[in-house]
Coordinates of C-alpha atoms and ligand atoms in Angstrom, one line a residue:
M760 CA 82.1 64.2 82.5
S761 CA 85.6 64.8 81.3
N762 CA 87.6 67.8 82.2
A763 CA 89.0 68.1 78.5
L764 CA 87.9 71.5 77.2
N765 CA 88.9 72.8 73.8
L766 CA 90.1 76.5 74.9
Q767 CA 90.6 77.3 71.3
G768 CA 87.1 76.4 70.5
L769 CA 85.9 79.1 73.0
F770 CA 86.7 81.8 70.8
M771 CA 84.7 80.1 67.8
S772 CA 81.6 79.1 69.4
E773 CA 79.4 79.1 72.6
Q774 CA 80.7 76.2 75.1
Q775 CA 79.2 74.3 77.9
V776 CA 80.6 73.3 81.3
D777 CA 79.1 71.9 84.5
L778 CA 80.6 74.6 86.6
L779 CA 82.1 78.1 86.0
I780 CA 84.5 79.8 88.5
I781 CA 85.2 83.4 88.4
G782 CA 88.9 84.1 89.5
A783 CA 91.9 82.0 90.0
G784 CA 92.7 83.1 93.6
P785 CA 92.8 80.7 96.6
A786 CA 89.0 80.4 96.7
G787 CA 88.4 79.9 92.8
A788 CA 91.5 77.3 92.7
S789 CA 90.6 75.3 95.8
A790 CA 86.9 74.9 94.8
A791 CA 87.7 73.9 91.2
C792 CA 90.0 71.0 92.5
L793 CA 87.1 69.8 94.7
L794 CA 84.7 69.9 91.8
Q795 CA 87.1 68.0 89.6
Q796 CA 87.7 65.4 92.2
A797 CA 83.9 64.9 92.0
G798 CA 84.2 64.5 88.2
F799 CA 82.6 67.7 87.1
K800 CA 83.6 69.6 83.9
T801 CA 85.0 72.9 85.4
L802 CA 86.3 76.1 84.1
I803 CA 88.2 79.0 85.8
V804 CA 88.1 82.4 84.0
E805 CA 90.9 84.6 85.4
K806 CA 91.2 88.3 84.3
E807 CA 94.9 88.7 85.0
Q808 CA 97.9 86.6 84.1
F809 CA 99.6 85.1 87.3
P810 CA 101.9 85.9 89.2
R811 CA 100.1 89.1 89.9
F812 CA 100.4 91.0 93.3
V813 CA 97.8 90.7 95.9
I814 CA 97.9 91.6 99.7
G815 CA 97.0 89.1 102.4
E816 CA 100.1 87.2 103.1
S817 CA 99.7 85.5 106.4
L818 CA 97.7 82.2 106.6
L819 CA 96.0 80.7 109.5
P820 CA 96.7 76.8 110.5
H821 CA 93.0 75.8 109.4
C822 CA 94.0 76.8 105.8
M823 CA 96.2 73.5 105.9
D824 CA 93.2 71.3 106.6
L825 CA 91.5 73.2 103.6
L826 CA 94.3 73.0 101.2
D827 CA 94.7 69.3 102.2
E828 CA 91.1 68.6 101.2
A829 CA 91.6 70.1 97.8
G830 CA 94.7 68.3 97.1
L831 CA 96.7 71.4 97.2
L832 CA 98.7 71.0 100.6
E833 CA 101.5 68.9 99.3
V834 CA 102.7 71.5 96.6
V835 CA 102.4 74.2 99.2
Q836 CA 104.7 72.2 101.5
Q837 CA 107.0 71.9 98.6
Q838 CA 107.7 75.7 98.4
N839 CA 109.6 76.0 101.7
Y840 CA 107.6 79.1 102.8
I841 CA 108.7 80.3 106.2
I842 CA 106.7 78.6 109.0
K843 CA 104.5 80.5 111.3
H844 CA 103.9 79.2 114.6
G845 CA 102.1 82.0 116.2
A846 CA 100.9 85.5 116.3
E847 CA 102.7 88.1 118.4
F848 CA 100.9 91.3 119.7
F849 CA 102.8 94.5 120.8
R850 CA 101.7 97.6 122.8
G851 CA 104.4 100.0 123.3
G852 CA 107.3 98.0 125.0
R853 CA 104.8 95.1 126.2
Q854 CA 104.6 91.8 123.9
F855 CA 102.5 88.9 124.0
A856 CA 102.7 85.7 121.8
F857 CA 100.1 83.1 120.9
D858 CA 101.6 79.9 120.0
F859 CA 99.5 77.8 117.8
S860 CA 100.7 74.6 119.7
Q861 CA 98.6 75.7 122.6
Q862 CA 95.1 75.5 121.4
F863 CA 91.6 74.5 122.4
T864 CA 90.9 72.8 119.1
E865 CA 92.6 69.9 117.7
G866 CA 94.2 71.0 114.5
W867 CA 97.3 72.2 112.6
R868 CA 100.0 73.8 115.0
Y869 CA 101.4 75.9 112.2
T870 CA 101.0 77.3 108.9
Y871 CA 103.1 79.6 106.4
Q872 CA 103.6 83.2 105.6
V873 CA 103.5 83.6 101.7
P874 CA 104.0 85.9 99.1
R875 CA 100.8 86.0 97.5
D876 CA 102.2 86.2 93.8
H877 CA 104.0 83.1 94.2
F878 CA 101.4 81.2 96.4
D879 CA 98.5 81.9 94.2
Q880 CA 100.6 81.1 91.1
T881 CA 101.6 77.8 92.9
L882 CA 98.0 76.9 93.7
A883 CA 96.8 77.9 89.9
Q884 CA 99.6 75.8 88.3
A885 CA 98.6 72.7 90.6
T886 CA 95.2 73.2 89.5
E887 CA 96.0 73.2 85.9
A888 CA 98.2 70.3 86.4
K889 CA 95.1 68.4 87.6
G890 CA 93.5 69.0 84.4
I891 CA 91.2 71.9 85.1
P892 CA 91.4 74.5 82.4
I893 CA 92.1 78.2 83.3
L894 CA 91.2 81.0 80.9
W895 CA 93.8 83.6 81.6
R896 CA 93.4 87.2 80.8
H897 CA 89.7 87.1 80.3
A898 CA 87.2 88.9 82.5
V899 CA 83.6 88.0 83.1
T900 CA 81.6 91.1 82.0
Q901 CA 78.0 89.8 82.3
V902 CA 75.9 87.0 83.6
D903 CA 72.2 86.1 82.6
F904 CA 70.4 83.6 84.6
A905 CA 67.8 81.3 82.6
Q906 CA 64.4 80.4 84.2
D907 CA 66.0 77.3 85.7
G908 CA 68.7 79.4 87.2
S909 CA 71.5 78.0 84.8
P910 CA 74.1 81.0 84.0
K911 CA 75.0 82.1 80.6
T912 CA 78.1 84.2 81.0
T913 CA 79.9 86.6 78.7
I914 CA 83.7 86.9 78.9
E915 CA 86.0 89.2 77.1
D916 CA 89.6 89.2 76.3
E917 CA 92.0 92.1 76.5
A918 CA 91.4 92.9 72.8
G919 CA 87.6 93.2 73.7
N920 CA 86.7 89.7 71.9
R921 CA 83.7 88.2 73.6
S922 CA 82.6 84.6 74.0
I923 CA 79.7 82.8 75.8
I924 CA 80.1 80.1 78.4
H925 CA 77.0 78.2 79.4
A926 CA 77.2 76.3 82.8
R927 CA 74.9 74.6 85.1
F928 CA 76.0 76.4 88.1
I929 CA 78.6 79.6 88.7
L930 CA 80.9 80.3 91.7
D931 CA 82.1 83.9 92.3
G932 CA 85.6 83.9 93.5
S933 CA 86.4 87.3 92.1
G934 CA 87.7 88.8 95.3
Y935 CA 88.0 92.5 95.2
G936 CA 86.3 92.5 91.7
R937 CA 83.0 91.5 93.2
V938 CA 81.7 90.5 90.0
L939 CA 78.2 88.9 90.9
P940 CA 77.6 91.2 93.8
R941 CA 78.0 94.3 91.3
L942 CA 76.1 92.7 88.6
L943 CA 73.2 91.4 90.7
N944 CA 73.3 94.4 93.0
L945 CA 74.2 92.4 96.0
D946 CA 76.9 94.8 97.9
A947 CA 76.0 95.8 101.0
P948 CA 78.0 98.3 103.3
S949 CA 80.1 96.9 106.0
H950 CA 79.3 97.8 109.6
L951 CA 83.1 98.6 110.3
P952 CA 84.3 102.2 109.8
A953 CA 86.3 102.7 106.6
R954 CA 90.1 102.3 107.2
T955 CA 93.1 102.7 105.0
A956 CA 95.8 100.2 104.7
L957 CA 99.3 101.3 103.6
F958 CA 102.1 98.9 102.7
T959 CA 105.2 97.7 101.1
H960 CA 107.9 94.8 101.0
V961 CA 111.3 95.6 102.7
T962 CA 114.7 94.1 102.9
G963 CA 117.0 94.4 105.9
D964 CA 114.3 93.1 108.6
I965 CA 116.2 92.2 111.8
R966 CA 114.2 89.1 112.7
P967 CA 114.0 87.2 115.8
Q968 CA 116.1 84.2 115.7
G969 CA 114.7 80.6 115.9
E970 CA 111.3 79.2 115.7
R971 CA 109.8 82.6 116.3
E972 CA 111.3 84.1 113.1
G973 CA 108.1 83.4 111.0
N974 CA 105.5 84.7 113.6
I975 CA 103.5 87.7 112.5
W976 CA 103.7 90.8 114.6
I977 CA 100.8 93.0 115.1
C978 CA 101.8 96.1 116.7
M979 CA 99.4 98.8 118.1
L980 CA 100.2 102.3 117.1
D981 CA 99.3 104.7 120.0
D982 CA 96.2 102.8 120.6
A983 CA 94.2 100.0 118.9
E984 CA 91.6 102.4 117.7
N985 CA 93.8 104.5 116.0
G986 CA 95.6 101.7 113.9
W987 CA 98.1 98.9 114.0
M988 CA 101.2 97.7 111.9
W989 CA 101.8 94.2 110.6
I990 CA 105.5 92.5 110.0
I991 CA 104.9 89.5 108.0
P992 CA 108.3 87.9 107.2
F993 CA 108.9 85.6 104.2
A994 CA 111.5 82.9 103.2
N995 CA 112.8 84.8 100.2
G996 CA 114.5 87.4 102.6
K997 CA 111.8 89.9 102.1
T998 CA 109.3 91.2 104.8
S999 CA 105.8 92.4 104.3
V1000 CA 105.3 95.7 106.4
G1001 CA 101.9 97.5 106.5
V1002 CA 99.7 99.7 108.5
V1003 CA 95.8 99.8 108.9
A1004 CA 94.5 103.2 110.3
K1005 CA 91.8 105.6 110.0
A1006 CA 92.3 108.3 107.2
E1007 CA 92.1 111.0 110.1
F1008 CA 94.8 109.4 112.1
L1009 CA 97.0 109.0 108.9
A1010 CA 96.5 112.7 108.0
Q1011 CA 98.9 113.9 110.9
F1012 CA 101.7 111.9 109.0
P1013 CA 103.5 113.1 105.8
K1014 CA 101.3 112.9 102.6
D1015 CA 103.9 111.0 100.6
P1016 CA 103.1 107.2 101.0
D1017 CA 106.7 106.2 101.5
E1018 CA 107.4 109.0 103.8
R1019 CA 104.2 108.2 105.8
L1020 CA 104.9 104.7 106.3
K1021 CA 108.5 105.4 107.5
A1022 CA 107.3 108.0 109.8
L1023 CA 104.7 105.3 111.2
I1024 CA 107.4 102.8 111.5
G1025 CA 109.6 105.5 113.3
S1026 CA 106.8 106.3 115.9
T1027 CA 106.0 102.7 116.9
P1028 CA 108.6 101.1 119.3
A1029 CA 108.9 97.5 118.2
P1030 CA 108.9 98.1 114.5
K1031 CA 111.3 101.0 114.8
K1032 CA 113.9 98.7 116.2
R1033 CA 113.3 95.8 114.2
L1034 CA 112.8 97.7 110.9
A1035 CA 115.8 100.3 111.8
E1036 CA 117.9 99.1 108.6
A1037 CA 115.1 98.2 106.6
E1038 CA 114.7 99.3 102.8
F1039 CA 111.6 99.4 100.8
S1040 CA 111.3 97.1 97.8
F1041 CA 108.6 99.0 96.3
A1042 CA 106.9 102.2 96.6
A1043 CA 104.2 102.0 99.4
R1044 CA 100.8 101.4 98.3
Q1045 CA 97.6 102.6 99.7
I1046 CA 94.2 101.1 99.7
E1047 CA 91.0 102.0 101.2
G1048 CA 87.2 101.1 101.7
Y1049 CA 88.1 97.3 101.4
S1050 CA 85.7 96.1 104.2
I1051 CA 82.4 95.3 102.5
S1052 CA 79.5 92.8 102.7
A1053 CA 76.8 91.1 100.5
K1054 CA 72.9 91.0 100.8
Q1055 CA 72.9 87.2 100.2
L1056 CA 75.8 84.8 99.5
A1057 CA 73.8 82.4 97.0
G1058 CA 70.8 82.3 94.7
P1059 CA 69.5 80.2 91.9
G1060 CA 72.3 79.2 89.8
Y1061 CA 75.3 80.9 91.7
A1062 CA 77.0 81.2 95.0
L1063 CA 79.6 83.7 96.2
M1064 CA 82.8 82.6 98.0
G1065 CA 86.2 84.3 99.6
N1066 CA 86.3 88.0 99.3
A1067 CA 83.2 88.3 97.1
T1068 CA 81.1 87.4 100.1
E1069 CA 82.2 89.7 103.0
F1070 CA 85.6 91.2 104.0
L1071 CA 86.0 92.3 107.4
D1072 CA 89.2 93.5 108.3
P1073 CA 92.7 92.1 108.1
V1074 CA 93.8 92.5 111.9
F1075 CA 93.5 88.5 112.4
S1076 CA 94.8 87.3 109.1
S1077 CA 91.2 85.8 108.4
G1078 CA 90.8 86.4 104.7
V1079 CA 92.4 83.5 102.9
T1080 CA 91.0 81.2 105.6
L1081 CA 87.6 82.3 104.9
A1082 CA 88.2 82.1 101.3
L1083 CA 89.2 78.5 101.4
E1084 CA 86.5 77.6 103.9
S1085 CA 83.4 79.1 101.8
A1086 CA 85.2 77.5 98.5
N1087 CA 85.2 74.2 100.5
R1088 CA 81.8 74.6 101.6
A1089 CA 80.3 76.0 98.2
A1090 CA 82.2 73.4 96.1
K1091 CA 80.5 70.5 98.1
M1092 CA 77.1 72.3 98.0
A1093 CA 77.4 72.7 94.2
I1094 CA 78.3 69.0 93.8
R1095 CA 75.3 68.0 95.6
Q1096 CA 73.2 70.3 93.4
L1097 CA 74.8 69.1 90.1
K1098 CA 73.9 65.7 91.2
G1099 CA 70.2 66.5 91.4
E1100 CA 69.8 67.3 95.3
S1101 CA 68.3 70.5 96.3
P1102 CA 70.5 71.7 99.1
D1103 CA 69.4 74.5 101.5
W1104 CA 72.1 77.2 100.5
N1105 CA 70.9 79.6 103.3
R1106 CA 71.0 77.3 106.1
E1107 CA 74.0 75.0 105.0
Y1108 CA 76.1 77.6 103.3
A1109 CA 75.5 81.0 104.3
E1110 CA 74.6 80.4 108.0
H1111 CA 77.7 78.1 108.1
L1112 CA 80.0 80.7 106.7
M1113 CA 78.6 83.6 109.0
L1114 CA 79.4 81.5 112.2
G1115 CA 82.9 82.1 111.5
V1116 CA 82.7 85.6 110.2
D1117 CA 80.8 86.6 113.0
T1118 CA 83.3 84.9 115.4
F1119 CA 86.1 87.0 113.7
R1120 CA 83.8 90.2 113.6
A1121 CA 83.3 89.9 117.4
F1122 CA 87.1 89.7 117.9
V1123 CA 87.8 92.6 115.4
N1124 CA 85.4 94.8 117.2
A1125 CA 87.0 93.8 120.5
W1126 CA 90.5 94.9 119.0
Y1127 CA 89.4 98.3 117.8
D1128 CA 87.5 99.2 121.1
N1129 CA 90.5 98.0 123.2
R1130 CA 88.9 95.0 124.9
F1131 CA 91.0 92.4 123.2
P1132 CA 94.3 94.3 123.8
T1133 CA 93.3 94.9 127.4
L1134 CA 92.5 91.0 127.8
I1135 CA 95.7 89.7 126.1
F1136 CA 97.9 92.1 128.2
S1137 CA 96.4 91.3 131.2
E1138 CA 98.0 89.4 133.9
A1139 CA 94.6 87.8 135.0
K1140 CA 94.0 85.5 132.0
Q1141 CA 94.1 81.7 132.3
Q1142 CA 95.9 79.2 130.1
S1143 CA 92.7 77.5 129.3
I1144 CA 91.0 80.9 128.0
Q1145 CA 94.2 81.8 126.1
N1146 CA 94.0 78.3 124.3
Q1147 CA 90.5 79.1 123.3
I1148 CA 91.5 82.4 121.8
C1149 CA 94.3 80.9 120.3
S1150 CA 92.1 78.6 118.3
V1151 CA 90.1 81.4 116.9
L1152 CA 93.4 83.1 116.1
A1153 CA 94.3 79.8 114.3
G1154 CA 91.0 80.1 112.2
Y1155 CA 89.1 77.2 113.9
V1156 CA 86.1 79.5 114.1
W1157 CA 83.7 76.7 113.3
D1158 CA 84.3 74.5 116.4
K1159 CA 81.2 75.3 118.4
A1160 CA 82.6 73.4 121.4
N1161 CA 84.9 76.3 121.8
P1162 CA 83.1 78.9 124.1
C1163 CA 84.9 81.7 122.1
V1164 CA 83.3 80.5 118.9
N1165 CA 79.9 79.6 120.3
Q1166 CA 79.3 82.9 122.1
P1167 CA 82.3 85.2 121.2
E1168 CA 80.6 88.5 122.3
R1169 CA 79.6 87.2 125.3
M1170 CA 83.0 85.5 126.0
I1171 CA 84.9 88.6 125.2
E1172 CA 82.8 90.8 127.5
L1173 CA 83.1 88.5 130.4
L1174 CA 86.8 87.7 130.1
Y1175 CA 87.1 91.8 129.7
K1176 CA 85.2 92.4 133.0
N1177 CA 87.1 89.8 134.9
C1178 CA 90.4 90.9 133.9
T1179 CA 89.6 94.7 134.3
A1180 CA 87.8 93.8 137.7
S1181 CA 91.0 91.9 139.1
H1182 CA 93.5 94.3 137.6
P1183 CA 91.8 97.7 136.9
A1184 CA 95.4 99.3 135.6
T1185 CA 95.4 96.9 132.6
A1186 CA 92.4 98.5 130.9
V1187 CA 93.3 100.8 128.3
S1188 CA 91.1 103.8 127.2
G1189 CA 89.2 103.1 123.9
Ligands
LIG1471 C1 95.1 95.3 103.9 C2 95.0 93.9 103.8 C3 95.8 93.0 104.4 C4 95.4 91.5 104.3 N1 96.0 90.7 105.1 C5 95.7 89.3 105.0 C6 96.6 88.3 105.7 O1 97.5 88.7 106.2 N2 96.1 87.0 105.6 C7 94.7 86.7 104.9 O2 94.4 85.5 105.0 N3 94.1 87.7 104.3 C8 94.6 88.9 104.4 N4 93.8 89.9 103.7 C9 92.6 89.3 103.0 C10 93.0 88.7 101.4 O3 93.7 89.7 100.6 C11 91.6 88.2 100.9 O4 90.9 87.5 101.8 C12 92.2 87.2 99.9 O5 92.9 87.3 98.8 C13 90.8 86.5 99.3 O6 91.0 85.5 98.3 P1 89.9 85.2 96.9 O7 90.3 83.8 96.4 O8 88.4 85.6 97.5 O9 90.3 86.5 96.2 P2 91.6 87.1 95.3 O10 92.8 86.3 95.9 O11 91.5 88.5 95.4 O12 91.4 86.5 93.9 C14 90.3 87.0 93.0 C15 90.8 86.7 91.6 O13 89.6 87.2 90.8 C16 90.1 87.8 89.6 N5 89.0 88.6 89.0 C17 88.4 89.8 89.5 N6 87.5 90.2 88.7 C18 87.4 89.2 87.7 C19 86.5 89.2 86.5 N7 85.7 90.1 86.3 N8 86.6 88.1 85.6 C20 87.7 87.0 86.0 N9 88.4 87.2 87.0 C21 88.4 88.2 87.8 C22 91.2 88.7 90.1 O14 92.1 88.9 89.2 C23 91.8 87.6 91.2 O15 92.9 87.1 90.7 C24 94.0 91.1 103.6 C25 93.3 92.0 103.1 C26 93.8 93.6 103.2 C27 92.9 94.6 102.3

């Protein structure tokens, strides 16, 4: 099963590969590398030409394990991205830092903050260097499944020229494009209320010195339910700054996106100080309605990965971790299937993935209803509990030995009750 594919020939005739991947983002690139390691002929079809902008710039330590397995860690380590040692939370004048060196789960103690245009291009170039073809500026427009589940995919270039790819299996890593969920009517609404994100990159960020320079800052606006702000520093001197909030809350700020973001920065104590001299590198961009779910994650001949599955909320920077974990698992399942096994996609893929998603979901819910902020700013928490929470924030959300993974909702409730009973003043109104 050679990976040599005649790209020229694609325009002339229908072609056959073992596996077709939609999208060259972190999910698509890492899945392709694992399939290639197993010797399968894989093709990635990518709508854009990289580098392209995408939001989602703060990795979690578990990403390092997954990049390593895909053979992509070394190239990432060579890029000199700024090191992220932890996550720091701010409420008014108060601050609490999680340090990834103090965790329940054995694993990576740091990761990186990455400008995604550069990071995704780095992964894609490394993928191509392994001999995996990426068909740039081609969009998947249609997928038809034969009786045996094998997909016949129509792709279209920018001039509207169409070609057909026959594959034995298709993995959808199309992110917000959600190609198969749209074509197969798999989209399901998120249970989270719709929120808006407003963001830019800035220069002139006055950063903390030393090891904490690369930490993410997550700053509550007036209270967590209304929204929060991220500050993610890069090695290139720029810093990503964004706000996530309900549209009703944002409506009280100026309508113009730049003015709105500036007003939000000015009204939040820690960012106000840190970003006092900041200048926007591009006009603030606004996106909304990004939280979405899927009715099923796999079916005959296909599986969804990354943001094409479910996207929760960015507060704990879980997106790329979930993209890489789902790609890792989906690629391994697809390899078994291509070798003639009949893996149970529901049990071994969807249920596995949902364990991690549901852990993050419990923590996201607890962030917005103010239990999580109450907990972390409480004097009553113990170091052992802090370490368990830290491993969730590091992306180790499949470690069932961690009580905060095994029973996240129960743990959050228990911890919240303990800390509000011993220190009632720490509770904030939700
Ligand atoms: C406001 C906000 C902040 C976020 N912050 C973070 C963060 O700090 N950390 C984090 O880990 N995550 C974050 N995320 C989530 C993160 O953006 C995504 O989870 C991540 O990019 C998913 O990777 P992916 O590989 O699934 O998809 P993507 O990276 O979106 O890649 C999908 C690719 O598919 C291509 N494509 C789409 N349609 C087609 C088509 N029809 N044919 C061919 N190709 C197609 C696209 O061009 C794209 O290149 C954030 C999200 C939001 C909304």
